[in-house]
CSV table of C-alpha atoms and ligand atoms in Angstrom, one decimal:
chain,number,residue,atom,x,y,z
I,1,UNK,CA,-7.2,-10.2,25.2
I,2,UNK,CA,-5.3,-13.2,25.6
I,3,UNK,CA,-6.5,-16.4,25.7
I,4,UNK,CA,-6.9,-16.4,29.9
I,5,UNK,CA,-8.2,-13.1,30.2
I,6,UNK,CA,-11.8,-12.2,30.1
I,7,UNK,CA,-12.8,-9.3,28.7
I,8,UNK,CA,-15.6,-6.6,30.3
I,9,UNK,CA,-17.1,-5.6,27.3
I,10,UNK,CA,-20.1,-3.0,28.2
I,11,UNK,CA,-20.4,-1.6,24.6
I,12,UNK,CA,-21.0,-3.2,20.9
I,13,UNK,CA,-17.6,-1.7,20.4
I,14,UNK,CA,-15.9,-3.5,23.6
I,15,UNK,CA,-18.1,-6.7,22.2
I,16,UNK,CA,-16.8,-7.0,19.2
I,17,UNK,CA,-13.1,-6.2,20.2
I,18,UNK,CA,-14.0,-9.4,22.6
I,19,UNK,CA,-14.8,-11.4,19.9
I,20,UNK,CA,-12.0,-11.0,17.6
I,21,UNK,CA,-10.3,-15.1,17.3
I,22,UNK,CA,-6.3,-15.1,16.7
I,23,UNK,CA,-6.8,-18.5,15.2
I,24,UNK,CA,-8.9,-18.0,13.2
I,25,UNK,CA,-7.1,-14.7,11.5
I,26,UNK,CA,-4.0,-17.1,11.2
I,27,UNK,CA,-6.2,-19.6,9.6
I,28,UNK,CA,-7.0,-17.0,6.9
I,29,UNK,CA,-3.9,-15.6,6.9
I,30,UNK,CA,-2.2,-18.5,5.9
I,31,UNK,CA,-4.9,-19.5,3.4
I,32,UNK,CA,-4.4,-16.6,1.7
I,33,UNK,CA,-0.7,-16.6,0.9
I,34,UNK,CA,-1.0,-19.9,-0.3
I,35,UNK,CA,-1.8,-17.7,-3.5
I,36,UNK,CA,1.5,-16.6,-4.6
I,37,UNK,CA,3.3,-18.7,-2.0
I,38,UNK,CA,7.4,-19.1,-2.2
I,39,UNK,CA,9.4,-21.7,-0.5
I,40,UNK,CA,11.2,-18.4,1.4
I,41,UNK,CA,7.9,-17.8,2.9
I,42,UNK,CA,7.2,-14.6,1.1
I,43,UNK,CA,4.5,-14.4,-1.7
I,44,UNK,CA,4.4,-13.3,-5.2
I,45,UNK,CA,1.2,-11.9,-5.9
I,46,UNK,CA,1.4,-9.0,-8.1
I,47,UNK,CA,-1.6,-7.0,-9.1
I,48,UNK,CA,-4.3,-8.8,-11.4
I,49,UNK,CA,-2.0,-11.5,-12.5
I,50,UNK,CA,-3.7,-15.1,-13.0
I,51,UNK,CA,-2.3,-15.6,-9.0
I,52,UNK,CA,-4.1,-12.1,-8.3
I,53,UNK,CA,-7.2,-12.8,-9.8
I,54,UNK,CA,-7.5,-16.4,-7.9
I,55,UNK,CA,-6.6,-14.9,-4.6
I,56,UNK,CA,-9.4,-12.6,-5.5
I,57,UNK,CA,-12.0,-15.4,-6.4
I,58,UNK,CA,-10.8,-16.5,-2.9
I,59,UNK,CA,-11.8,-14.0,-0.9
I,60,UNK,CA,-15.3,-13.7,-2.9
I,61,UNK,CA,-15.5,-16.9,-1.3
I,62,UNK,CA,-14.4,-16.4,1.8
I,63,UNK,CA,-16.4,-13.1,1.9
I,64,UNK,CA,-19.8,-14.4,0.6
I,65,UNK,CA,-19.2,-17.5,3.3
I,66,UNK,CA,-19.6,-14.9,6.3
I,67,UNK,CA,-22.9,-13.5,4.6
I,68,UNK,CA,-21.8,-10.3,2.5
I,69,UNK,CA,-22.9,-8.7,-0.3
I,70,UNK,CA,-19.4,-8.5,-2.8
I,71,UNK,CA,-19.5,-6.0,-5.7
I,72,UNK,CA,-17.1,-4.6,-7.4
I,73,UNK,CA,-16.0,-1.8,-9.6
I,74,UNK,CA,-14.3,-0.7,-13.0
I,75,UNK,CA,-10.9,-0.1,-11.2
I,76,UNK,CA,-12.0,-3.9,-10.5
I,77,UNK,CA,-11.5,-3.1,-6.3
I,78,UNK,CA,-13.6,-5.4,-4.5
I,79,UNK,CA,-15.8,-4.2,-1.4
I,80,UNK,CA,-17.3,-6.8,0.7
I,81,UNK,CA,-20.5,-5.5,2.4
I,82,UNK,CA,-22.2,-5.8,6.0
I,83,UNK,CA,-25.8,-4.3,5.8
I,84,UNK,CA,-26.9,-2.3,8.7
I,85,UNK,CA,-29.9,-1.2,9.7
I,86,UNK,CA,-29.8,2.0,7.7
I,87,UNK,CA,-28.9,2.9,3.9
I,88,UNK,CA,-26.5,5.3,5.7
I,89,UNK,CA,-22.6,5.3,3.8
I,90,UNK,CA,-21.0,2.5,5.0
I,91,UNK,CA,-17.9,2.6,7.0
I,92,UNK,CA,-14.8,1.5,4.7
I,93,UNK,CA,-12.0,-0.8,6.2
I,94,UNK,CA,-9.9,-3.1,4.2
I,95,UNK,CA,-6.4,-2.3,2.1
I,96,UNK,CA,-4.7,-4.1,-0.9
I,97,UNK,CA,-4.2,-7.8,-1.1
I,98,UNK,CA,-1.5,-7.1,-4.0
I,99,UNK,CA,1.9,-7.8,-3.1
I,100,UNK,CA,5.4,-6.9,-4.7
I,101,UNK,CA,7.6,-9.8,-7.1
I,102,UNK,CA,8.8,-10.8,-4.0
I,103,UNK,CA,6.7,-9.8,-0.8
I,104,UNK,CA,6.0,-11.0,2.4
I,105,UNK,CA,2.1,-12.6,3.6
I,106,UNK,CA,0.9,-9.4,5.4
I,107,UNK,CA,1.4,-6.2,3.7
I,108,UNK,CA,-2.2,-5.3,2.5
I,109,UNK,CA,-3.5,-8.7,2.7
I,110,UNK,CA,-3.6,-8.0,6.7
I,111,UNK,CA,-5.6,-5.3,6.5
I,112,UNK,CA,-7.8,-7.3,4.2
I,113,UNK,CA,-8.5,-10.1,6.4
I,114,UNK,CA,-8.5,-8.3,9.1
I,115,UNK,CA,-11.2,-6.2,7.8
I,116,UNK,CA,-13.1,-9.8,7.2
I,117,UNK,CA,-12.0,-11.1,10.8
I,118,UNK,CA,-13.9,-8.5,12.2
I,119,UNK,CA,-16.9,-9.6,10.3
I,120,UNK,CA,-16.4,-12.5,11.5
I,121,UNK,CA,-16.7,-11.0,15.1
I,122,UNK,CA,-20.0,-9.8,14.4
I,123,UNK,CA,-21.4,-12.4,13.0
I,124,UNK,CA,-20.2,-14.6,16.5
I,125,UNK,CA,-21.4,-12.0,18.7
I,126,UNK,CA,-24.3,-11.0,16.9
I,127,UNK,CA,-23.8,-7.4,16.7
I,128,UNK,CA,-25.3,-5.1,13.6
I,129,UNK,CA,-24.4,-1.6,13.1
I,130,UNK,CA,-26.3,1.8,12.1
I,131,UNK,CA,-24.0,2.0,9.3
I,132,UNK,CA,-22.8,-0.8,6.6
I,133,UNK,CA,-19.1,-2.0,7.0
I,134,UNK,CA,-17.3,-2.6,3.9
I,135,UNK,CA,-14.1,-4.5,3.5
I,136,UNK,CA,-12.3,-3.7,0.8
I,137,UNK,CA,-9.2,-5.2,-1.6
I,138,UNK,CA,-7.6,-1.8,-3.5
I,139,UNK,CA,-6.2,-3.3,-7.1
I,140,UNK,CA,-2.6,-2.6,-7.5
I,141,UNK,CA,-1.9,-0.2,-4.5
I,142,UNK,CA,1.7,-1.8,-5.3
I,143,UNK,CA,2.5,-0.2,-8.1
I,144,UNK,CA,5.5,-2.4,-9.5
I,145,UNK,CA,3.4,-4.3,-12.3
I,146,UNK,CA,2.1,-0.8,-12.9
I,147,UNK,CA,3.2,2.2,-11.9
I,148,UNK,CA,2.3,4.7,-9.8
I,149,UNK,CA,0.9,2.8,-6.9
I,150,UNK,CA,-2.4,2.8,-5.5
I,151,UNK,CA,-4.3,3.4,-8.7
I,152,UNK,CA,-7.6,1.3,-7.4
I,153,UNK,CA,-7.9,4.0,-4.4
I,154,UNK,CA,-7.4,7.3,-6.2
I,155,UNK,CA,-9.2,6.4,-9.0
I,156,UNK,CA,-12.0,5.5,-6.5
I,157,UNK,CA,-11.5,9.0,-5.4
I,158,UNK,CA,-11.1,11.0,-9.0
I,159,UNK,CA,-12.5,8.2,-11.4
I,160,UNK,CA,-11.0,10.8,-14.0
I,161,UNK,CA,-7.8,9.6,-13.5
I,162,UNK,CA,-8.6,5.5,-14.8
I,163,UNK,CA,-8.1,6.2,-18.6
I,164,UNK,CA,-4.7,7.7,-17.9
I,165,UNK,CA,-3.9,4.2,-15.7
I,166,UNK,CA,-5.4,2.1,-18.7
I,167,UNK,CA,-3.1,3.0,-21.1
I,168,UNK,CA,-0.3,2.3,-18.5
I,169,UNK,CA,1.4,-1.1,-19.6
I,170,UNK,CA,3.5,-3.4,-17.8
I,171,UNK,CA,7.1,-5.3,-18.6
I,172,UNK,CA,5.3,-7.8,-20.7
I,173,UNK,CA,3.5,-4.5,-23.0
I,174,UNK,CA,-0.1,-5.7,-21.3
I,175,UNK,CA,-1.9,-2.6,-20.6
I,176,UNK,CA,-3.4,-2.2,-17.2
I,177,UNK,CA,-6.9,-2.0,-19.3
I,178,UNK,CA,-6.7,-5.0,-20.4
I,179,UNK,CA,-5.9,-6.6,-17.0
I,180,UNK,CA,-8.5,-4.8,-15.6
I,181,UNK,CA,-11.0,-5.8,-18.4
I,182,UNK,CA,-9.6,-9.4,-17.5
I,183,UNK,CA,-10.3,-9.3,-14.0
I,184,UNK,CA,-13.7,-7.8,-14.4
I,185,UNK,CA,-14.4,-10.8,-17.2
I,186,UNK,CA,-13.9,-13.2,-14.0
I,187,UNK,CA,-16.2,-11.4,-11.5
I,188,UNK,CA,-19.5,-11.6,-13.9
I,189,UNK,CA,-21.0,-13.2,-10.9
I,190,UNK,CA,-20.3,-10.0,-8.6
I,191,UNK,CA,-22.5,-6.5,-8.6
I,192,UNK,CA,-20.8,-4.4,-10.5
I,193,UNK,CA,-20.6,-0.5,-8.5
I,194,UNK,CA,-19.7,3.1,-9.7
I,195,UNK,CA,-16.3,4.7,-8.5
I,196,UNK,CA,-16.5,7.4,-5.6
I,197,UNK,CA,-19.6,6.0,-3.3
I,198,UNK,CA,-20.1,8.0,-0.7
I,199,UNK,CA,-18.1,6.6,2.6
I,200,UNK,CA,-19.0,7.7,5.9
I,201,UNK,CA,-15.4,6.6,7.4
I,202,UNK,CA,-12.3,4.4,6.5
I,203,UNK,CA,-9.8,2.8,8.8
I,204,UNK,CA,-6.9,0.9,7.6
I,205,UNK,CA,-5.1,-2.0,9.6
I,206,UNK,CA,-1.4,-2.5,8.5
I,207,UNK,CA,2.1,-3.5,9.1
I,208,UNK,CA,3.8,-0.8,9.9
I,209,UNK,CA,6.7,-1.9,7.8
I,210,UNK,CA,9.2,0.0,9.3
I,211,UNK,CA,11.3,-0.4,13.0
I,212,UNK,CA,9.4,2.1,15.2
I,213,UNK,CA,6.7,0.2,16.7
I,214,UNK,CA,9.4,-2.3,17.9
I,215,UNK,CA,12.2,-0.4,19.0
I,216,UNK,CA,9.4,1.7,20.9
I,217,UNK,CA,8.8,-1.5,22.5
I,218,UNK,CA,5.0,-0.8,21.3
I,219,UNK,CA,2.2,-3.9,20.1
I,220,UNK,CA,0.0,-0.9,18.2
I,221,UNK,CA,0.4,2.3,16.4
I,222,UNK,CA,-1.7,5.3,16.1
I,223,UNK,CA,-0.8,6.8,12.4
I,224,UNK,CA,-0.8,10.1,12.7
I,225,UNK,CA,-0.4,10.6,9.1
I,226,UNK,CA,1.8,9.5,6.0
I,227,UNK,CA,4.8,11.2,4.7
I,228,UNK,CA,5.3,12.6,1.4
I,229,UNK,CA,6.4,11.0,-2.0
I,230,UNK,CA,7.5,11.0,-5.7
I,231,UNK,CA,8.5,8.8,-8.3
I,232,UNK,CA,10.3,9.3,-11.5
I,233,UNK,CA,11.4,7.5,-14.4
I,234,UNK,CA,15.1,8.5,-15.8
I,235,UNK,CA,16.0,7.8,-19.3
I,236,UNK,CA,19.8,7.7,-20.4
I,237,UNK,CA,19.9,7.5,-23.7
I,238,UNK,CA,23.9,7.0,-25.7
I,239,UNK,CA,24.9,4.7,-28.4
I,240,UNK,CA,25.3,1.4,-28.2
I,241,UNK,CA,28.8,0.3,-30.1
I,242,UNK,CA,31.6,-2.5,-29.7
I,243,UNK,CA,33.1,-2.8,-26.4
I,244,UNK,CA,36.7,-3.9,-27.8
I,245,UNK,CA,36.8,-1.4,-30.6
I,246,UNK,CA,35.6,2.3,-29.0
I,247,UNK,CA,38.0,4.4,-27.4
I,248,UNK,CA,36.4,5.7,-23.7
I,249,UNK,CA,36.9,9.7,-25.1
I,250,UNK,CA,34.4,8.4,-28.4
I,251,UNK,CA,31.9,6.9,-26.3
I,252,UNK,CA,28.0,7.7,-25.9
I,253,UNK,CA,27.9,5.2,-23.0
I,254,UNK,CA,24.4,5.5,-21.2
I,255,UNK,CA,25.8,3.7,-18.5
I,256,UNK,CA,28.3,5.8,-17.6
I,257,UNK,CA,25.8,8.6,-17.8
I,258,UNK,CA,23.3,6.9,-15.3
I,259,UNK,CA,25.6,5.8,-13.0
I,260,UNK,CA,27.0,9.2,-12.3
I,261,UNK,CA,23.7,10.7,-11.6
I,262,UNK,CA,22.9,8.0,-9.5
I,263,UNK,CA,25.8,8.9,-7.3
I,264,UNK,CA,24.7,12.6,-7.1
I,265,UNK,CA,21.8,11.2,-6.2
I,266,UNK,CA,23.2,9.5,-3.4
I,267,UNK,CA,25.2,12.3,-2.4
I,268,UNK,CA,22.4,14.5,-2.3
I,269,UNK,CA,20.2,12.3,0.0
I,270,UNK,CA,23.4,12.2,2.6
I,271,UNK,CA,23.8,16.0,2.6
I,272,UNK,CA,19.8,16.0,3.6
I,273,UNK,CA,20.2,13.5,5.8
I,274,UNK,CA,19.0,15.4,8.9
I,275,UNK,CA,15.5,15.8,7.0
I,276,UNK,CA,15.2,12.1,6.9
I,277,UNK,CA,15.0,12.1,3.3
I,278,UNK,CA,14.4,8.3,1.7
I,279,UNK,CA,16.4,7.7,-2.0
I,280,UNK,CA,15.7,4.0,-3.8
I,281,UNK,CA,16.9,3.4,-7.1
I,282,UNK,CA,14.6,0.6,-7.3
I,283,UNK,CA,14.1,-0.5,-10.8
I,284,UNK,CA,17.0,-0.9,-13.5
I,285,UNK,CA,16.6,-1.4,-17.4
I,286,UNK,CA,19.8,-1.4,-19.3
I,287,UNK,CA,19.7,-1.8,-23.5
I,288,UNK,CA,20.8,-4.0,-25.0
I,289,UNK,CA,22.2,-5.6,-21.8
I,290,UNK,CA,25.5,-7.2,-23.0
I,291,UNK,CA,29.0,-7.6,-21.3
I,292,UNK,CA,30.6,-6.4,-24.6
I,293,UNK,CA,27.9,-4.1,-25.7
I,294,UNK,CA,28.5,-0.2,-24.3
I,295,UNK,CA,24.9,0.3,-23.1
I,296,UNK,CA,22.9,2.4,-25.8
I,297,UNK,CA,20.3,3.3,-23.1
I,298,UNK,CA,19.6,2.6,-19.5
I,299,UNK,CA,16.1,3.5,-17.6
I,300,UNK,CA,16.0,4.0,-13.8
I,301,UNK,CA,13.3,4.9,-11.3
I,302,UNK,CA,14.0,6.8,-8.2
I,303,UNK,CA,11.6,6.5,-5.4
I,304,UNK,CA,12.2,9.6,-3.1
I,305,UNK,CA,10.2,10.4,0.1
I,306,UNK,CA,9.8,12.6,3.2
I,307,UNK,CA,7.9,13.9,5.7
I,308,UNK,CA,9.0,17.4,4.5
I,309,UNK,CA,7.5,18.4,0.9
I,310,UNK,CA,10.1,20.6,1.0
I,311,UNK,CA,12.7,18.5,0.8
I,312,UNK,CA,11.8,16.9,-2.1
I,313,UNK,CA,11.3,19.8,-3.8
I,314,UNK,CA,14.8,20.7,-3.5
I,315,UNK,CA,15.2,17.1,-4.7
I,316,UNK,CA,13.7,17.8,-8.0
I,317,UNK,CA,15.3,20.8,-8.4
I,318,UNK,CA,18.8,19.1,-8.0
I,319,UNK,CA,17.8,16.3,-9.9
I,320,UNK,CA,17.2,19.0,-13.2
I,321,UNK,CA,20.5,21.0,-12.5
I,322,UNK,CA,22.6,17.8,-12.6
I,323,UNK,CA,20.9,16.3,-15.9
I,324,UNK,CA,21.3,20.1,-17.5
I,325,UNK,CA,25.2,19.9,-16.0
I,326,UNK,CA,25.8,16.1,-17.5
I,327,UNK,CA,27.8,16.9,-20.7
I,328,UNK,CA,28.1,14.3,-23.1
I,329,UNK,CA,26.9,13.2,-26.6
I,330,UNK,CA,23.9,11.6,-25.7
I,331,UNK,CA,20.5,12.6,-23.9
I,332,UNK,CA,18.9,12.4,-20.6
I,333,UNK,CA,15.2,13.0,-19.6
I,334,UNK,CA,13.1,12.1,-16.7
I,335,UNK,CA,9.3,12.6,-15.5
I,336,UNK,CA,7.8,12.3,-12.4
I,337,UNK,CA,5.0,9.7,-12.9
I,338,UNK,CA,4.0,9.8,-9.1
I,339,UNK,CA,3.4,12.4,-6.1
I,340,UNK,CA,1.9,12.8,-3.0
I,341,UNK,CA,2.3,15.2,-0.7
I,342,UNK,CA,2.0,14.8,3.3
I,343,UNK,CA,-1.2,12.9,4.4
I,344,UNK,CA,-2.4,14.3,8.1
I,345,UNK,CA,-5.0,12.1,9.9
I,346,UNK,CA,-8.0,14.0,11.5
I,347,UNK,CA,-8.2,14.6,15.3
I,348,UNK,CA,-11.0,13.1,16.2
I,349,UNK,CA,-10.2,9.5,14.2
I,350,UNK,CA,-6.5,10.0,15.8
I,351,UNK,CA,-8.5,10.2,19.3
I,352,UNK,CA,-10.9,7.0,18.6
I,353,UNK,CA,-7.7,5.1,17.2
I,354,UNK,CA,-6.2,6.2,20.6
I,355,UNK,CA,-8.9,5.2,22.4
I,356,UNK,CA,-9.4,1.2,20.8
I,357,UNK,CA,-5.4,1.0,20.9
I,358,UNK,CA,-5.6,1.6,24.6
I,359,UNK,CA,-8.3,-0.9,25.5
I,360,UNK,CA,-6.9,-3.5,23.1
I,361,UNK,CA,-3.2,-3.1,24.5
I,362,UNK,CA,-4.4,-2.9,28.3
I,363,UNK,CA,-6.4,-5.8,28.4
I,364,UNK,CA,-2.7,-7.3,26.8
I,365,UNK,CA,-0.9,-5.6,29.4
I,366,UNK,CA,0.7,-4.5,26.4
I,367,UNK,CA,0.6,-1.0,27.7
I,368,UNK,CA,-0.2,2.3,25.5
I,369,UNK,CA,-0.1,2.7,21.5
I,370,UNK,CA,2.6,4.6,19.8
I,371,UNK,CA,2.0,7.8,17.6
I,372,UNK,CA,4.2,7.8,13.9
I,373,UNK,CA,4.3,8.9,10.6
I,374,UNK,CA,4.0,6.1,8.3
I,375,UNK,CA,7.2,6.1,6.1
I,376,UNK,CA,5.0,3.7,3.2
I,377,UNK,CA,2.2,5.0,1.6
I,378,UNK,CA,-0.7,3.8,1.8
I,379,UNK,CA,-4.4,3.4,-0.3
I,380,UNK,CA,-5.8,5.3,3.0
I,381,UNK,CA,-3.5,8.4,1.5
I,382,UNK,CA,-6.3,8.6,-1.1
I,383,UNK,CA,-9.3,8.0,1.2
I,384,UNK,CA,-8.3,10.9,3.4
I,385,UNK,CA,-9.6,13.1,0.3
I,386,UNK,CA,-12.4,11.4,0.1
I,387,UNK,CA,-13.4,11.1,3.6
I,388,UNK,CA,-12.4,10.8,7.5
I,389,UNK,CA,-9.6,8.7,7.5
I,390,UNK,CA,-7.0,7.1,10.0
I,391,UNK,CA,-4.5,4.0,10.3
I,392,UNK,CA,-3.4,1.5,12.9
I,393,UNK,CA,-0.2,0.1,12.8
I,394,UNK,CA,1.3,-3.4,14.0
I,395,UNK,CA,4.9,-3.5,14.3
I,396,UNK,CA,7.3,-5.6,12.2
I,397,UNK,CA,10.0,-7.9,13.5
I,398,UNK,CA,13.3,-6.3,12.8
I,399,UNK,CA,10.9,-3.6,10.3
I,400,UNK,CA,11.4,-5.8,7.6
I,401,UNK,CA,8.9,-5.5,4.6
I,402,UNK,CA,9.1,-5.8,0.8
I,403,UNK,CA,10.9,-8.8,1.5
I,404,UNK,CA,9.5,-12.4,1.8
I,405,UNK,CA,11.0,-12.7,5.6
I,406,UNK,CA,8.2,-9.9,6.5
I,407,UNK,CA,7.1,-11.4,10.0
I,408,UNK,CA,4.5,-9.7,12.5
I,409,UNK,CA,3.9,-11.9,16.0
I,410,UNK,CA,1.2,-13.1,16.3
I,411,UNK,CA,-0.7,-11.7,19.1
I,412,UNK,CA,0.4,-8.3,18.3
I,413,UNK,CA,-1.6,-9.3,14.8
I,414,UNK,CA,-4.6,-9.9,17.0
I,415,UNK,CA,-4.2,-7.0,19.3
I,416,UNK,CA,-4.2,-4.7,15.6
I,417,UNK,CA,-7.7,-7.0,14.7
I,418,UNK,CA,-9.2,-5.9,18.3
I,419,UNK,CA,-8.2,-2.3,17.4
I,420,UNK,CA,-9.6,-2.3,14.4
I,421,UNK,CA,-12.9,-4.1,15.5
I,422,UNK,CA,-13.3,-1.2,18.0
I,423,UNK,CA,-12.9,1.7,16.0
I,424,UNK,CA,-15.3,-0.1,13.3
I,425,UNK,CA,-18.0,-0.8,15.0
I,426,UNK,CA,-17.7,2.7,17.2
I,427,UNK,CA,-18.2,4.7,13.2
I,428,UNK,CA,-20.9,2.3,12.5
I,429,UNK,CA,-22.8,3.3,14.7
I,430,UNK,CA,-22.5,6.6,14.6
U,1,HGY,O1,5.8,1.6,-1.4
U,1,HGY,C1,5.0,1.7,-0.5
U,1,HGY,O2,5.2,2.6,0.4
U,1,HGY,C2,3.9,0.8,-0.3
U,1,HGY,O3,4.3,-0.3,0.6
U,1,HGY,N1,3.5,0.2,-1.5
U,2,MN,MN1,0.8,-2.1,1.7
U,3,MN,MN1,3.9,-2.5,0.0
């Protein structure tokens, strides 16, 4: 509701959407990126570094401020508690406040803050709820400190998969243990929690990352469910030897080896290019990283998605033919170290989402919500196996994310807030 407009609110749902404050959500918005700020505007933040760990201290602050309970548990994700008037489970909002090296202020951290905005709300309008709400920060739903991504939520949901993510270590040999360890050495102070409470409900408020929402012309987006994806780590492995002095028919040159897969690779994503497939050779490691060195070994990860499982099936299975074809002295291996498969949203959250989108976009004149498949994952992948589930997107100018000019107006960052405040507050009390 902008600023002029005044709101008929008939129900603690409609009430709280009412009470949402824009300024206030940039206020916290702004106070948060601070943490990890860059002169670009983006923020460096990455999961459970010093920067991490202070941002989290902040919004223990922040959180305690508006009257919750914090506690926190040994995946070190932080929940930040409403009581109701029952000992019901709690409805779960909230998302990651981790970002990539070099991110932008909103991805995760949004849903974050807008989980404590609507707090906030409550508190102003004096509203309580059947049901506890809980906020919560996911640690490293990122995954580029450590991979996979999103290890706070799924080991939330299977806490049999945190000694596995322990052992995983980052660039600088840290484990993810140890960080953890770290992290929960700083929150003596907080109630410590068991993995895999029960949770009545969980909505997630986020950028939608992508160019949909905007070209659709759309201020919110109904996420109807999150497309499929894999990661996997290849390992070239030649012999490193004098640039000057090796003939090219003597060579073990991992380079050469890497680069040519990679090319297939690319090749491969154009010929499926009608199934929307999604290639990213993100991350390159090249030993021993010399001009007049032939590379002795060179480590890739390819990122591959789609909203057909399918399809990346066949990925895999192209991916093994063309590292059996690749003749050559040398060696190369690769693992999958990440997958999901599709993520589907349940009807009846799809229809409540619909329902808050509506109002909130109406009393915008911001007309009707959009329905997509969200082409990121998300920690609300996870939660869907865990619980009822659903998403609410904002749209991104120009759908840029991952990328520190990551830029949401806004009042369409208040409209997703009023959304979320709606659908909250409707599970809450249910
Ligand atoms: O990679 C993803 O989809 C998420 O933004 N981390
Ligand atoms: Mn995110
Ligand atoms: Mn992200």
């Amino acid at each position: 509701m902008t600023e002029n407009q005044t709101a008929t609110s008939s129900t603690a749902a409609e009430n709280a959407q009412d009470h949402v404050n824009s300024a206030r959500l940039q206020d916290a918005i702004a106070a948060l990126a601070a943490f990890g700020g860059r002169d670009d505007g983006g923020v460096a933040r990455e999961t459970l570094t010093d920067i991490d760990l202070a941002s989290r201290r902040h919004l223990i602050d922040t959180a305690r401020a508006l009257g919750c309970e914090v506690e926190i548990d040994d995946c070190a994700n932080l929940f930040f508690r409403r009581p109701g008037t029952t000992d019901l489970p709690p409805v779960l909002t909230g998302s990651h406040a981790d970002t990539q090296p070099v991110g932008g202020k909103l991805d995760g951290a949004y849903g974050v803050l807008a989980g404590l905005e609507v707090i906030s709300a409550l508190n102003d309008a004096g509203i309580s709820t059947r049901r506890a709400i809980e906020v919560v920060a996911w640690t490293n739903e990122e995954g580029s400190r450590f991979g996979p991504g999103a290890m706070g939520s799924s080991a939330f949901v299977d806490p049999s998969r945190l000694p596995a993510y322990r052992a995983v270590k980052d660039s600088d040999n840290i484990t993810f243990g140890e960080a953890v360890d770290k992290a929960l050495q700083q929150a003596k102070d907080v109630t410590h929690r068991e993995l895999a409470l029960p949770i009545a409900s969980c909505v997630e408020l986020h950028i939608e990352q992508g160019p949909v929402l905007e070209r659709a012309n759309a201020a919110l987006g109904v996420v109807t469910g999150i497309q499929s994806v894999r990661w996997y780590r290849v390992s070239c492995t030649g012999m490193a030897a004098h640039a000057g002095t090796t003939p090219m028919d003597e060579r073990s040159d991992a380079m050469k080896a890497a680069v040519t897969i990679a090319h297939q690779l690319y090749a491969h994503a154009a010929a499926e290019a009608a199934s929307n497939l999604r290639l990213t050779l993100g991350r390159w490691q090249v030993g021993p990283n010399s001009v007049n060195t032939i590379p002795g070994n060179v480590d890739f990860t390819i990122d591959v998605r789609c909203v057909d499982a399918e399809v990346l099936e066949r990925f895999e299975k192209f991916l093994q033919q063309i590292v059996a074809a690749y003749t050559w002295r040398g060696n190369i291996a690769f693992e999958c170290f990440f997958s999901r498969p599709p993520t589907h949203f349940p009807e009846d959250m799809l229809t409540l989402i619909e329902r808050a989108c509506v109002r909130a976009g109406h009393l915008a004149q911001r007309g009707d919500p959009q329905h997509l498949t969200s082409g990121a994952f998300h920690d609300a992948m996870y939660l869907a196996e865990h619980c009822p589930t659903a998403m609410i997107f904002v749209p991104s100018k120009g759908g840029i994310s991952h990328n520190a000019a990551e830029e949401t107006a806004p009042e369409d960052l208040y409209l997703g807030v009023q959304a979320l405040a709606y659908t909250v507050v409707e599970l809450a009390n249910r």
